[in-house]
Amino acid sequence: PDLKVEKQEEITIDGNPGLYARAIAGDFYAITEDYLVGNRAYILMMVKSGAYATEEEEAAFLGSFKLLK
């Protein structure tokens, strides 16, 4: 199926660059946050069939990610 990116924006975590995106491929809806921290890449992804995750689900999952010092 074709991929349609509906939203994409630059974000940061603790001063490190990242990218937030919402996309649809067929019946799959994905929300991602990707971060570059030094020489590491952190990729958080929620995929759901039929619709995007709710705002509450998104906030709970993506908000749970913290960088350890």
XYZ file of C-alpha atoms in Angstrom, residues 3 7 18 26 28 30-31 33-34 36-37 39-40 44 48 50-51 53 59-60 63-64 67-69:
25
model
C 2.370 5.571 2.363
C 2.143 15.339 9.563
C 14.257 14.504 16.475
C -3.388 0.968 3.844
C -2.346 0.925 9.301
C 1.496 5.045 12.563
C 2.790 7.688 14.943
C 9.126 9.951 17.275
C 12.723 9.474 16.158
C 19.452 11.222 17.254
C 21.470 11.271 20.468
C 25.872 8.091 17.786
C 22.530 6.458 18.704
C 9.417 5.136 19.111
C -2.769 0.633 14.968
C -8.158 1.341 11.410
C -7.340 4.606 13.193
C -4.107 5.860 18.694
C 0.677 10.943 25.326
C 1.059 7.989 27.702
C 5.610 10.718 27.117
C 7.076 7.715 28.928
C 16.923 9.741 28.280
C 18.997 8.470 31.171
C 22.069 10.460 32.082
